[in-house]
PDB file of C-alpha atoms in Angstrom:
ATOM      1  CA  MET J   1     109.627  61.347  67.098  1.00 37.00           C
ATOM      2  CA  GLY J   2     110.967  60.192  70.515  1.00 46.00           C
ATOM      3  CA  ARG J   3     112.987  62.277  72.726  1.00 63.00           C
ATOM      4  CA  THR J   4     116.326  60.670  71.521  1.00 63.00           C
ATOM      5  CA  GLY J   5     115.296  61.353  67.833  1.00 71.00           C
ATOM      6  CA  GLY J   6     116.084  65.029  67.918  1.00 89.00           C
ATOM      7  CA  ARG J   7     118.897  66.666  65.932  1.00 93.00           C
ATOM      8  CA  ARG J   8     120.642  67.831  69.128  1.00 93.00           C
ATOM      9  CA  TYR J   9     120.784  64.389  70.597  1.00 92.00           C
ATOM     10  CA  ARG J  10     122.013  62.689  67.367  1.00 94.00           C
ATOM     11  CA  THR J  11     124.866  65.244  66.948  1.00 96.00           C
ATOM     12  CA  ASN J  12     125.888  64.934  70.654  1.00 96.00           C
ATOM     13  CA  ARG J  13     125.565  61.167  70.525  1.00 95.00           C
ATOM     14  CA  ALA J  14     127.988  61.020  67.620  1.00 96.00           C
ATOM     15  CA  ARG J  15     130.402  63.163  69.506  1.00 97.00           C
ATOM     16  CA  VAL J  16     130.261  60.982  72.594  1.00 97.00           C
ATOM     17  CA  LEU J  17     130.617  57.756  70.644  1.00 97.00           C
ATOM     18  CA  GLN J  18     133.613  58.894  68.638  1.00 96.00           C
ATOM     19  CA  GLY J  19     136.402  56.894  69.751  1.00 92.00           C
ATOM     20  CA  ALA J  20     134.405  55.288  72.727  1.00 94.00           C
ATOM     21  CA  THR J  21     135.872  51.903  73.523  1.00 95.00           C
ATOM     22  CA  VAL J  22     134.246  51.031  76.894  1.00 96.00           C
ATOM     23  CA  CYS J  23     130.646  50.878  77.942  1.00 96.00           C
ATOM     24  CA  TYR J  24     129.997  53.262  80.878  1.00 94.00           C
ATOM     25  CA  LEU J  25     127.510  50.983  82.500  1.00 93.00           C
ATOM     26  CA  CYS J  26     129.111  47.549  82.219  1.00 93.00           C
ATOM     27  CA  GLY J  27     132.670  48.227  81.596  1.00 93.00           C
ATOM     28  CA  GLN J  28     133.001  45.862  78.636  1.00 96.00           C
ATOM     29  CA  PRO J  29     134.343  46.813  75.092  1.00 97.00           C
ATOM     30  CA  ILE J  30     132.076  48.636  72.637  1.00 97.00           C
ATOM     31  CA  ASP J  31     132.500  47.482  69.000  1.00 97.00           C
ATOM     32  CA  GLN J  32     131.649  50.531  66.873  1.00 95.00           C
ATOM     33  CA  SER J  33     131.084  48.296  63.839  1.00 97.00           C
ATOM     34  CA  ILE J  34     127.975  46.632  65.289  1.00 97.00           C
ATOM     35  CA  PRO J  35     124.927  48.231  63.704  1.00 97.00           C
ATOM     36  CA  ALA J  36     121.737  49.053  65.701  1.00 94.00           C
ATOM     37  CA  PRO J  37     119.372  47.542  66.705  1.00 95.00           C
ATOM     38  CA  ASP J  38     121.852  44.820  67.850  1.00 98.00           C
ATOM     39  CA  PRO J  39     121.970  44.749  71.663  1.00 97.00           C
ATOM     40  CA  MET J  40     125.674  45.287  71.662  1.00 97.00           C
ATOM     41  CA  SER J  41     125.644  48.149  69.216  1.00 97.00           C
ATOM     42  CA  PRO J  42     126.846  51.587  70.542  1.00 97.00           C
ATOM     43  CA  SER J  43     124.347  53.844  72.312  1.00 96.00           C
ATOM     44  CA  ALA J  44     124.527  57.074  74.304  1.00 96.00           C
ATOM     45  CA  HIS J  45     123.150  56.928  77.896  1.00 94.00           C
ATOM     46  CA  HIS J  46     121.734  60.034  79.561  1.00 93.00           C
ATOM     47  CA  PHE J  47     123.596  60.166  82.779  1.00 92.00           C
ATOM     48  CA  VAL J  48     120.781  62.252  84.325  1.00 92.00           C
ATOM     49  CA  ALA J  49     117.502  60.967  82.827  1.00 89.00           C
ATOM     50  CA  TYR J  50     115.000  63.278  81.084  1.00 85.00           C
ATOM     51  CA  ALA J  51     112.577  62.404  83.793  1.00 85.00           C
ATOM     52  CA  ALA J  52     114.991  63.778  86.349  1.00 88.00           C
ATOM     53  CA  GLY J  53     115.670  67.008  84.392  1.00 90.00           C
ATOM     54  CA  GLY J  54     118.570  65.856  82.220  1.00 91.00           C
ATOM     55  CA  GLY J  55     119.068  66.977  78.632  1.00 93.00           C
ATOM     56  CA  ASP J  56     121.005  66.086  75.528  1.00 94.00           C
ATOM     57  CA  GLU J  57     124.196  67.987  76.338  1.00 95.00           C
ATOM     58  CA  VAL J  58     127.442  66.176  75.637  1.00 96.00           C
ATOM     59  CA  ALA J  59     128.286  66.386  79.349  1.00 96.00           C
ATOM     60  CA  ASN J  60     125.119  64.442  80.095  1.00 95.00           C
ATOM     61  CA  LEU J  61     125.822  61.514  77.652  1.00 96.00           C
ATOM     62  CA  ARG J  62     127.882  58.441  78.191  1.00 96.00           C
ATOM     63  CA  PRO J  63     128.868  55.738  75.724  1.00 97.00           C
ATOM     64  CA  THR J  64     127.173  52.540  76.298  1.00 96.00           C
ATOM     65  CA  HIS J  65     125.816  49.388  74.615  1.00 97.00           C
ATOM     66  CA  LEU J  66     122.208  49.525  73.520  1.00 97.00           C
ATOM     67  CA  LEU J  67     121.211  46.711  75.775  1.00 97.00           C
ATOM     68  CA  CYS J  68     122.965  48.286  78.829  1.00 95.00           C
ATOM     69  CA  ASN J  69     121.181  51.585  78.126  1.00 93.00           C
ATOM     70  CA  GLN J  70     117.807  49.956  77.656  1.00 94.00           C
ATOM     71  CA  LYS J  71     118.215  47.978  80.972  1.00 93.00           C
ATOM     72  CA  GLN J  72     119.141  51.127  82.744  1.00 90.00           C
ATOM     73  CA  GLY J  73     116.191  53.076  81.560  1.00 84.00           C
ATOM     74  CA  ASP J  74     115.476  56.233  83.456  1.00 81.00           C
ATOM     75  CA  LYS J  75     116.626  54.859  86.812  1.00 83.00           C
ATOM     76  CA  PRO J  76     119.362  56.818  88.519  1.00 80.00           C
ATOM     77  CA  THR J  77     122.725  55.799  86.902  1.00 77.00           C
ATOM     78  CA  ARG J  78     124.600  53.324  88.822  1.00 68.00           C
ATOM     79  CA  VAL J  79     127.858  52.287  87.356  1.00 60.00           C
ATOM     80  CA  VAL J  80     128.661  48.633  88.102  1.00 57.00           C
ATOM     81  CA  ASN J  81     132.149  48.303  86.630  1.00 53.00           C
ATOM     82  CA  ARG J  82     134.280  51.154  85.283  1.00 55.00           C
ATOM     83  CA  ASN J  83     137.363  50.142  83.398  1.00 53.00           C
ATOM     84  CA  SER J  84     138.283  53.414  81.727  1.00 52.00           C
ATOM     85  CA  ARG J  85     140.729  55.922  83.229  1.00 52.00           C
ATOM     86  CA  GLU J  86     139.042  58.811  81.393  1.00 50.00           C
ATOM     87  CA  TRP J  87     136.079  58.518  83.905  1.00 50.00           C
ATOM     88  CA  THR J  88     138.140  58.580  87.086  1.00 44.00           C
TER      89      THR J  88
END
């Protein structure tokens, strides 16, 4: 099982995605009805990557599209376009 397959991650991922409407990385809408593995399906990005010491806490997860999350990988998080007031 991968690092994102653990129970803690899955539980906290569900919390982060609940009601999420905007991708933290690209600023575009997230459609909660799109199932994985579609590139535009909802995903939870680790703001501080595992490689940099981050974990699965809710405070370290951000709502994203699966594709945006995959493109970001474990590079330091750089937000291109924030459109949500909840992150300001």
